[in-house]
Amino acid sequence: MIDILADRPWARTLLTGFSIVALCLVTGEAVASYPLTYILALVGLSAVAAVAWWNRGVLTGILVLLLLEGVPFINTGGGSSRSAGANAPNDAVFVALVVFLALCAFDSTRNRAQDRIAILASTWASCYFAWWLYKVVAASPGIPVLSAVSYGREFLGFSLFLPLALLGLRRRPHLVGFAITLAVGVAIFSVGQIIEQVAHADLTWLIHIIKTNEFEGLTRIYSSMNEPLTAAFPMALAATLLGPKAWRRRAMLLAVLTGLANALTFTRATYVSELLALFLISLIWARGSGWRPRRIRYTFVFGVVAIVFAIVLAGGSSATSGNSSSPVQAVIARAELGLSNTQSQTGSVGVRIHEADLALEVLGDHWITGLGFLNPAYHYVPSLREGSIRNNDLGSLSIVVTMGLIGLILAYMPPVAGLIYLLKRRYNFVQYGGAMYLGAALIASITLGAIATLPGLLVLGSMLVLCLNWTALDESTD
């Protein structure tokens, strides 16, 4: 009888109307009987459960954006400090992310290619976690265990996030939902950043800023969301060139937004790493015949001409006006300043070289194993910034100082292995964009936090999960 009624349109309409009325009555009774805080908490949990049931990739993307401070109105404060350490809201969100992915891992589909990747990732994570645990428990002299854990929690988080996400996000709809959620978050941040910098509008409710300074009349914004910009731009560019036709216009818009936002971060290491990776990976993909290599070759030539034209045009305008007044001129001025600083070892380049020398002096002969997670609250080093042996501006050197060359080798294994895997399987835009990002991340990791900070590791892990599991599905269908 129930099956017969379920097939009748009027019965479904009646059931839906009855459910809405019942929900309204229950909600009204709850509002009248319980504090509003409890009601909002229940609604929030219900919404989270609904999203998780609908698409686990979407909820995973939302949690990652929360950790990156990429959700408007909600600021977890995870990037408020330059030094490493615990942050209660961020830690709570991360625990929720790990628990959710663990539950998803128990209810995942089986795929032979994805299983191989997950086994390798789990083996690596076990080794990485074991070395991290040794450094926390036995090789951080004078530091309480909990303080050492909080000081190096980013590396623990990465060793948990990567294998669990590879196990929990396997189906194509989940990967698409994950990618779209992150793309929407990055697009919102890009729009907010551009408006904030060019129009000098106050959009702190839309984008969460760690700090700002001025360069050539424009506001330079430091934010945890700067990290996913470096991943979104190559992926959007790859989707524009090689993606499905239905995606190309949206991907082109995202590529323009993230490309401009990337440029306006005024991070010279990002300029070098993104352009160099784009050049090298495109050279590899442009080899051979077919429409994909041909399109990449044409786009590569067009891009080089456009860059040269922009430099000449901006240079001529600067010579005429005597100052840098446009975003393009400011970006070129920033790049020129970087070349000058590198040649003379002055400015921020000189500062980083000096800080690296001080860090190496403190490291001494502990190259192989590192100094451990010496939380500055218990082991303050006066010669180093904020008394901390970890410095996000020194990139991978922060790993050497804490976990030594052993930790550094383990940290580089996932991005290097992922890059090799993608270069051997050139099926579509996912491998092209993923290879460009991983190449850029490896180059930038020398001075930036792609493998040494929570935002960098979250983006790295997300990109590895998306690209590797997507490619394994492509491999299975061939």
Coordinates of C-alpha atoms in Angstrom, one line a residue:
M1 CA 0.0 0.0 0.0
I2 CA 2.8 2.4 0.9
D3 CA 4.7 1.6 -2.3
I4 CA 1.5 2.4 -4.3
L5 CA 1.0 5.7 -2.6
A6 CA 4.7 6.6 -3.0
D7 CA 4.2 6.4 -6.8
R8 CA 1.3 8.9 -6.8
P9 CA 2.4 12.6 -7.3
W10 CA -0.5 13.8 -5.1
A11 CA 0.6 11.5 -2.3
R12 CA 4.2 12.7 -2.4
T13 CA 2.9 16.3 -2.3
L14 CA 0.7 15.6 0.6
L15 CA 3.5 13.9 2.5
T16 CA 5.9 16.8 1.8
G17 CA 3.3 19.3 3.1
F18 CA 2.6 17.2 6.2
S19 CA 6.4 17.0 6.9
I20 CA 6.8 20.8 6.6
V21 CA 3.8 21.5 8.9
A22 CA 5.2 19.0 11.5
L23 CA 8.7 20.5 11.3
C24 CA 7.2 24.0 11.8
L25 CA 5.2 22.8 14.9
V26 CA 8.3 21.1 16.4
T27 CA 10.5 24.1 15.7
G28 CA 7.9 26.4 17.3
E29 CA 7.6 24.3 20.4
A30 CA 11.4 24.1 20.7
V31 CA 11.9 27.8 20.4
A32 CA 9.2 28.4 23.1
S33 CA 10.7 25.8 25.5
Y34 CA 14.5 25.9 25.1
P35 CA 17.2 28.7 24.9
L36 CA 18.0 30.0 21.4
T37 CA 21.6 28.9 21.7
Y38 CA 20.5 25.2 21.8
I39 CA 18.1 25.7 18.9
L40 CA 20.9 27.2 16.7
A41 CA 23.3 24.5 17.7
L42 CA 20.7 21.8 16.7
V43 CA 20.0 23.6 13.4
G44 CA 23.7 23.8 12.7
L45 CA 24.3 20.1 13.5
S46 CA 21.3 19.2 11.3
A47 CA 22.7 21.3 8.4
V48 CA 26.1 19.6 8.8
A49 CA 24.5 16.2 8.8
A50 CA 22.4 17.0 5.7
V51 CA 25.5 18.3 3.8
A52 CA 27.5 15.2 4.8
W53 CA 24.7 12.9 3.7
W54 CA 24.3 14.8 0.4
N55 CA 28.0 15.0 -0.5
R56 CA 30.9 14.3 1.8
G57 CA 33.3 16.1 -0.5
V58 CA 31.4 19.4 0.1
L59 CA 31.5 19.1 3.9
T60 CA 35.2 18.2 3.7
G61 CA 35.8 21.3 1.6
I62 CA 33.9 23.5 4.1
L63 CA 36.0 22.2 7.0
V64 CA 39.2 22.8 5.1
L65 CA 38.1 26.3 4.3
L66 CA 37.4 26.9 7.9
L67 CA 40.9 25.9 8.8
L68 CA 42.2 28.2 6.1
E69 CA 40.0 31.1 7.4
G70 CA 38.3 31.1 4.0
V71 CA 34.6 31.2 5.2
P72 CA 33.1 34.7 5.4
F73 CA 32.0 35.9 8.8
I74 CA 33.7 33.0 10.6
N75 CA 37.2 33.6 11.8
T76 CA 38.9 30.8 13.7
G77 CA 42.0 32.8 14.3
G78 CA 44.3 30.1 12.9
G79 CA 46.6 32.5 11.1
S80 CA 46.8 35.2 13.7
S81 CA 50.3 34.4 14.8
R82 CA 53.4 33.9 12.8
S83 CA 54.8 31.3 15.2
A84 CA 53.7 27.8 15.6
G85 CA 51.4 26.8 18.4
A86 CA 48.0 25.6 19.5
N87 CA 44.8 27.4 18.5
A88 CA 41.6 26.0 20.2
P89 CA 39.0 26.7 17.5
N90 CA 41.3 25.5 14.7
D91 CA 42.2 22.4 16.6
A92 CA 38.5 21.6 17.2
V93 CA 37.7 22.0 13.5
F94 CA 40.7 19.8 12.6
V95 CA 39.6 17.1 15.0
A96 CA 36.1 17.2 13.4
L97 CA 37.7 16.9 10.0
V98 CA 39.8 13.9 11.0
V99 CA 36.8 12.2 12.6
F100 CA 34.6 12.8 9.6
L101 CA 37.2 11.5 7.2
A102 CA 37.8 8.4 9.3
L103 CA 34.0 7.7 9.2
C104 CA 34.0 8.2 5.5
A105 CA 37.0 5.8 5.1
F106 CA 35.0 3.0 6.7
D107 CA 32.2 3.6 4.1
S108 CA 34.3 4.0 0.9
T109 CA 34.1 2.2 -2.4
R110 CA 36.9 -0.1 -3.5
N111 CA 39.1 0.7 -6.4
R112 CA 42.3 -1.2 -7.1
A113 CA 44.3 1.8 -8.3
Q114 CA 43.1 4.0 -5.4
D115 CA 43.8 1.2 -3.0
R116 CA 47.5 1.1 -4.1
I117 CA 47.8 4.9 -3.6
A118 CA 46.1 4.6 -0.2
I119 CA 48.4 1.8 1.0
L120 CA 51.5 3.8 0.0
A121 CA 50.2 6.9 1.6
S122 CA 49.4 5.0 4.8
T123 CA 52.8 3.5 4.9
W124 CA 54.4 6.9 4.4
A125 CA 52.2 8.4 7.1
S126 CA 53.1 5.7 9.6
C127 CA 56.8 6.5 9.1
Y128 CA 56.3 10.2 9.3
F129 CA 54.1 9.9 12.4
A130 CA 56.6 7.6 14.1
W131 CA 59.5 10.1 13.5
W132 CA 57.3 13.0 14.6
L133 CA 56.3 11.1 17.8
Y134 CA 60.0 10.3 18.5
K135 CA 60.9 13.9 18.2
V136 CA 58.0 14.9 20.5
V137 CA 58.5 12.3 23.2
A138 CA 62.2 11.7 23.3
A139 CA 64.0 14.3 21.3
S140 CA 62.6 17.7 22.6
P141 CA 64.7 18.2 25.8
G142 CA 63.1 20.2 28.5
I143 CA 59.8 20.6 26.7
P144 CA 56.6 19.1 28.1
V145 CA 55.0 16.6 25.8
L146 CA 51.8 18.6 25.2
S147 CA 53.8 21.8 24.5
A148 CA 55.9 19.9 22.0
V149 CA 52.8 18.5 20.4
S150 CA 51.2 21.9 20.0
Y151 CA 54.4 23.3 18.6
G152 CA 54.6 20.7 15.8
R153 CA 50.9 19.8 15.4
E154 CA 50.9 20.8 11.7
F155 CA 53.0 17.8 10.8
L156 CA 50.9 15.4 12.9
G157 CA 47.8 16.8 11.2
F158 CA 49.2 16.2 7.7
S159 CA 50.1 12.6 8.5
L160 CA 46.5 12.0 9.5
F161 CA 44.7 14.1 6.9
L162 CA 46.4 12.7 3.7
P163 CA 45.7 8.9 4.1
L164 CA 42.2 9.4 5.6
A165 CA 41.2 11.8 2.8
L166 CA 42.6 9.4 0.2
L167 CA 40.5 6.6 1.7
G168 CA 37.3 8.7 2.3
L169 CA 37.0 10.8 -0.9
R170 CA 37.0 8.3 -3.7
R171 CA 33.9 8.6 -5.8
R172 CA 33.9 11.2 -8.6
P173 CA 30.9 13.2 -7.2
H174 CA 32.7 13.5 -3.9
L175 CA 35.9 14.7 -5.6
V176 CA 33.9 17.2 -7.7
G177 CA 32.0 18.5 -4.7
F178 CA 35.4 18.9 -2.8
A179 CA 36.9 20.8 -5.7
I180 CA 33.9 23.0 -6.4
T181 CA 33.7 23.9 -2.7
L182 CA 37.3 24.9 -2.5
A183 CA 37.0 26.8 -5.8
V184 CA 34.1 28.8 -4.5
G185 CA 36.0 29.7 -1.4
V186 CA 39.0 30.8 -3.3
A187 CA 36.9 32.8 -5.8
I188 CA 35.2 34.7 -2.9
F189 CA 38.6 35.4 -1.3
S190 CA 40.0 36.6 -4.6
V191 CA 37.2 39.0 -5.2
G192 CA 37.4 40.4 -1.7
Q193 CA 41.2 40.7 -1.9
I194 CA 41.1 42.6 -5.2
I195 CA 38.4 45.0 -4.0
E196 CA 40.2 45.6 -0.7
Q197 CA 43.5 46.4 -2.5
V198 CA 42.3 48.4 -5.5
A199 CA 39.2 50.2 -4.0
H200 CA 40.6 50.3 -0.4
A201 CA 37.2 49.0 0.9
D202 CA 36.9 47.5 4.3
L203 CA 35.9 43.8 3.7
T204 CA 37.2 42.2 6.8
W205 CA 33.9 40.4 7.2
L206 CA 34.4 38.7 3.8
I207 CA 38.1 37.9 4.0
H208 CA 40.1 37.3 7.1
I209 CA 43.5 39.1 7.2
I210 CA 46.5 38.4 9.4
K211 CA 48.2 41.7 8.7
T212 CA 48.7 44.3 5.9
N213 CA 51.3 46.7 4.7
E214 CA 51.6 49.1 1.8
F215 CA 53.5 48.7 -1.5
E216 CA 53.4 51.3 -4.3
G217 CA 50.1 52.7 -3.0
L218 CA 48.4 49.3 -2.8
T219 CA 47.6 47.2 0.3
R220 CA 49.5 44.0 0.6
I221 CA 47.4 41.4 2.3
Y222 CA 48.7 38.5 4.4
S223 CA 46.2 35.7 4.8
S224 CA 46.0 31.9 5.1
M225 CA 44.0 31.9 1.9
N226 CA 47.1 33.0 0.0
E227 CA 48.1 29.4 -0.1
P228 CA 45.1 28.0 -2.0
L229 CA 45.5 30.8 -4.6
T230 CA 48.7 29.1 -5.7
A231 CA 46.8 25.9 -6.3
A232 CA 43.6 27.3 -7.8
F233 CA 45.3 29.3 -10.5
P234 CA 47.1 26.4 -12.3
M235 CA 44.1 24.1 -11.9
A236 CA 41.7 26.8 -13.3
L237 CA 44.1 27.5 -16.2
A238 CA 44.4 23.7 -16.9
A239 CA 40.6 23.4 -16.9
T240 CA 40.2 26.4 -19.2
L241 CA 42.5 24.7 -21.8
L242 CA 41.8 21.0 -21.4
G243 CA 38.7 20.7 -19.2
P244 CA 35.2 19.7 -20.3
K245 CA 33.5 22.4 -22.5
A246 CA 30.8 23.0 -19.9
W247 CA 33.5 24.0 -17.3
R248 CA 35.7 26.2 -19.4
R249 CA 34.0 29.6 -19.1
R250 CA 33.7 29.3 -15.3
A251 CA 37.3 28.0 -15.1
M252 CA 38.5 31.0 -17.2
L253 CA 36.8 33.4 -14.8
L254 CA 38.4 31.6 -11.8
A255 CA 41.8 31.7 -13.6
V256 CA 41.6 35.4 -14.1
L257 CA 40.5 36.1 -10.5
T258 CA 43.1 33.9 -8.9
G259 CA 45.8 35.0 -11.3
L260 CA 45.2 38.7 -10.5
A261 CA 44.9 37.9 -6.8
N262 CA 48.1 35.9 -6.9
A263 CA 49.9 38.8 -8.5
L264 CA 48.6 41.2 -5.9
T265 CA 50.0 39.2 -3.0
F266 CA 53.3 40.7 -4.1
T267 CA 55.1 37.4 -3.1
R268 CA 58.1 37.2 -5.4
A269 CA 58.7 33.5 -4.6
T270 CA 55.2 32.8 -5.8
Y271 CA 55.9 34.7 -9.1
V272 CA 59.1 32.7 -9.7
S273 CA 57.7 29.3 -8.7
E274 CA 54.3 29.6 -10.5
L275 CA 55.9 30.8 -13.8
L276 CA 58.8 28.4 -13.7
A277 CA 56.5 25.4 -13.0
L278 CA 54.0 26.5 -15.7
F279 CA 56.9 26.8 -18.2
L280 CA 58.5 23.4 -17.4
I281 CA 55.3 21.4 -17.1
S282 CA 53.8 23.0 -20.2
L283 CA 57.0 22.0 -22.1
I284 CA 56.5 18.4 -21.1
W285 CA 52.8 18.4 -22.0
A286 CA 53.3 20.3 -25.3
R287 CA 55.3 17.4 -26.7
G288 CA 53.6 15.0 -29.1
S289 CA 50.6 15.3 -31.3
G290 CA 46.9 15.7 -30.7
W291 CA 44.7 18.6 -29.7
R292 CA 45.9 18.9 -26.1
P293 CA 49.6 19.4 -26.9
R294 CA 48.7 21.7 -29.8
R295 CA 46.4 23.9 -27.6
I296 CA 49.1 24.1 -24.9
R297 CA 51.7 25.2 -27.4
Y298 CA 49.5 27.9 -28.8
T299 CA 48.5 29.1 -25.3
F300 CA 52.2 29.1 -24.2
V301 CA 53.2 31.3 -27.1
F302 CA 50.3 33.7 -26.5
G303 CA 51.1 33.9 -22.8
V304 CA 54.7 34.8 -23.4
V305 CA 53.7 37.5 -25.8
A306 CA 51.1 38.9 -23.4
I307 CA 53.6 39.0 -20.5
V308 CA 56.2 40.8 -22.6
F309 CA 53.6 43.2 -23.9
A310 CA 52.4 44.0 -20.3
I311 CA 55.9 44.5 -19.1
V312 CA 56.8 46.9 -22.0
L313 CA 53.5 48.8 -21.6
A314 CA 53.8 49.1 -17.8
G315 CA 57.5 50.1 -18.1
G316 CA 56.7 52.8 -20.6
S317 CA 53.8 54.1 -18.4
S318 CA 56.1 54.2 -15.4
A319 CA 58.7 56.1 -17.2
T320 CA 56.1 58.7 -18.2
S321 CA 54.3 59.1 -14.9
G322 CA 57.4 58.7 -12.7
N323 CA 55.6 56.4 -10.2
S324 CA 53.7 53.1 -10.1
S325 CA 50.1 53.9 -9.9
S326 CA 48.4 50.8 -11.4
P327 CA 48.3 47.2 -10.1
V328 CA 50.3 46.0 -13.2
Q329 CA 53.0 48.5 -12.6
A330 CA 53.1 47.7 -8.9
V331 CA 53.5 44.0 -9.7
I332 CA 56.4 44.7 -12.1
A333 CA 58.0 47.1 -9.6
R334 CA 57.8 44.3 -6.9
A335 CA 59.4 41.8 -9.3
E336 CA 62.2 44.3 -10.2
L337 CA 62.8 45.0 -6.5
G338 CA 63.1 41.3 -5.9
L339 CA 65.8 41.0 -8.6
S340 CA 67.7 44.0 -7.1
N341 CA 67.4 42.6 -3.6
T342 CA 68.7 39.2 -4.7
Q343 CA 71.7 40.6 -6.5
S344 CA 72.7 42.9 -3.6
Q345 CA 71.3 40.6 -0.8
T346 CA 69.4 43.5 0.7
G347 CA 65.8 44.2 1.7
S348 CA 63.7 41.2 2.6
V349 CA 66.1 38.8 0.8
G350 CA 68.9 40.0 3.0
V351 CA 66.8 39.7 6.1
R352 CA 65.9 36.1 5.2
I353 CA 69.5 35.2 4.5
H354 CA 70.5 36.7 7.9
E355 CA 67.7 34.8 9.7
A356 CA 68.7 31.5 7.9
D357 CA 72.3 32.0 9.1
L358 CA 71.2 32.5 12.7
A359 CA 68.9 29.4 12.5
L360 CA 71.8 27.3 11.1
E361 CA 74.0 28.6 13.8
V362 CA 71.5 27.4 16.4
L363 CA 71.1 24.1 14.6
G364 CA 74.8 23.4 14.8
D365 CA 75.7 19.8 14.0
H366 CA 72.2 18.4 14.5
W367 CA 71.6 18.3 10.8
I368 CA 70.5 14.7 10.7
T369 CA 67.9 14.6 13.5
G370 CA 67.2 18.3 14.2
L371 CA 66.6 20.0 17.5
G372 CA 63.1 18.7 18.2
F373 CA 60.0 20.8 18.9
L374 CA 61.5 23.4 21.2
N375 CA 58.4 25.4 22.1
P376 CA 59.7 29.0 22.8
A377 CA 57.5 29.1 25.9
Y378 CA 60.0 26.8 27.5
H379 CA 63.1 27.2 25.2
Y380 CA 63.4 30.8 24.1
V381 CA 66.3 31.6 21.7
P382 CA 67.0 35.3 21.9
S383 CA 68.8 35.5 18.5
L384 CA 65.8 34.2 16.6
R385 CA 62.6 35.9 15.6
E386 CA 60.0 35.6 18.5
G387 CA 62.6 33.3 20.2
S388 CA 61.3 30.4 18.0
I389 CA 63.4 27.9 16.0
R390 CA 60.6 27.7 13.5
N391 CA 60.2 30.5 11.1
N392 CA 57.6 30.4 8.3
D393 CA 59.6 32.7 6.1
L394 CA 62.5 30.2 5.9
G395 CA 60.4 27.4 4.3
S396 CA 61.8 23.9 4.5
L397 CA 64.6 25.0 6.8
S398 CA 62.0 25.0 9.6
I399 CA 61.7 21.3 9.1
V400 CA 65.4 20.7 9.1
V401 CA 65.8 22.7 12.4
T402 CA 63.0 20.7 14.1
M403 CA 63.1 17.2 12.5
G404 CA 66.4 17.2 10.7
L405 CA 67.2 15.8 7.2
I406 CA 65.2 12.7 8.1
G407 CA 62.1 14.7 8.6
L408 CA 62.8 16.8 5.5
I409 CA 63.2 13.7 3.3
L410 CA 59.9 12.3 4.6
A411 CA 58.2 15.7 4.1
Y412 CA 59.2 15.9 0.5
M413 CA 58.1 12.3 -0.4
P414 CA 54.3 13.0 -1.0
P415 CA 54.7 16.0 -3.4
V416 CA 57.6 14.4 -5.3
A417 CA 55.9 11.1 -5.6
G418 CA 52.6 12.8 -6.6
L419 CA 54.4 14.9 -9.3
I420 CA 56.0 11.8 -10.8
Y421 CA 52.7 9.9 -10.7
L422 CA 50.8 12.7 -12.5
L423 CA 53.6 13.2 -15.2
K424 CA 53.4 9.6 -16.1
R425 CA 49.6 9.7 -16.6
R426 CA 48.6 12.7 -18.8
Y427 CA 44.9 12.0 -19.3
N428 CA 43.3 15.4 -18.8
F429 CA 43.4 18.8 -17.1
V430 CA 43.6 17.4 -13.6
Q431 CA 47.0 15.9 -14.2
Y432 CA 48.2 19.0 -16.0
G433 CA 47.0 21.4 -13.4
G434 CA 48.1 19.2 -10.5
A435 CA 51.6 18.8 -11.9
M436 CA 51.9 22.6 -12.3
Y437 CA 50.8 23.1 -8.7
L438 CA 53.1 20.4 -7.3
G439 CA 56.0 21.8 -9.3
A440 CA 55.3 25.3 -8.0
A441 CA 54.9 24.1 -4.4
L442 CA 58.3 22.2 -4.5
I443 CA 60.1 25.2 -5.9
A444 CA 58.5 27.7 -3.5
S445 CA 59.0 25.4 -0.5
I446 CA 62.6 26.6 -0.3
T447 CA 61.4 29.9 1.1
L448 CA 57.6 29.6 1.7
G449 CA 55.5 27.3 3.8
A450 CA 54.1 24.8 1.3
I451 CA 55.3 21.9 3.3
A452 CA 56.0 23.5 6.7
T453 CA 52.8 25.4 7.7
L454 CA 49.3 24.4 8.4
P455 CA 47.8 26.3 5.4
G456 CA 50.5 25.0 3.1
L457 CA 50.1 21.4 4.2
L458 CA 46.3 21.5 4.0
V459 CA 46.4 22.8 0.4
L460 CA 49.1 20.2 -0.5
G461 CA 47.1 17.4 1.0
S462 CA 43.9 18.5 -0.6
M463 CA 45.5 18.8 -4.0
L464 CA 47.2 15.3 -3.7
V465 CA 43.8 13.8 -2.7
L466 CA 42.0 15.4 -5.6
C467 CA 44.5 14.8 -8.3
L468 CA 45.7 11.3 -7.3
N469 CA 42.2 9.8 -6.7
W470 CA 40.8 11.5 -9.8
T471 CA 43.7 10.1 -11.9
A472 CA 43.2 6.6 -10.4
L473 CA 39.6 6.7 -11.5
D474 CA 40.6 7.8 -15.0
E475 CA 43.1 4.9 -15.0
S476 CA 40.5 2.4 -14.0
T477 CA 38.1 3.5 -16.8
D478 CA 40.7 3.3 -19.5

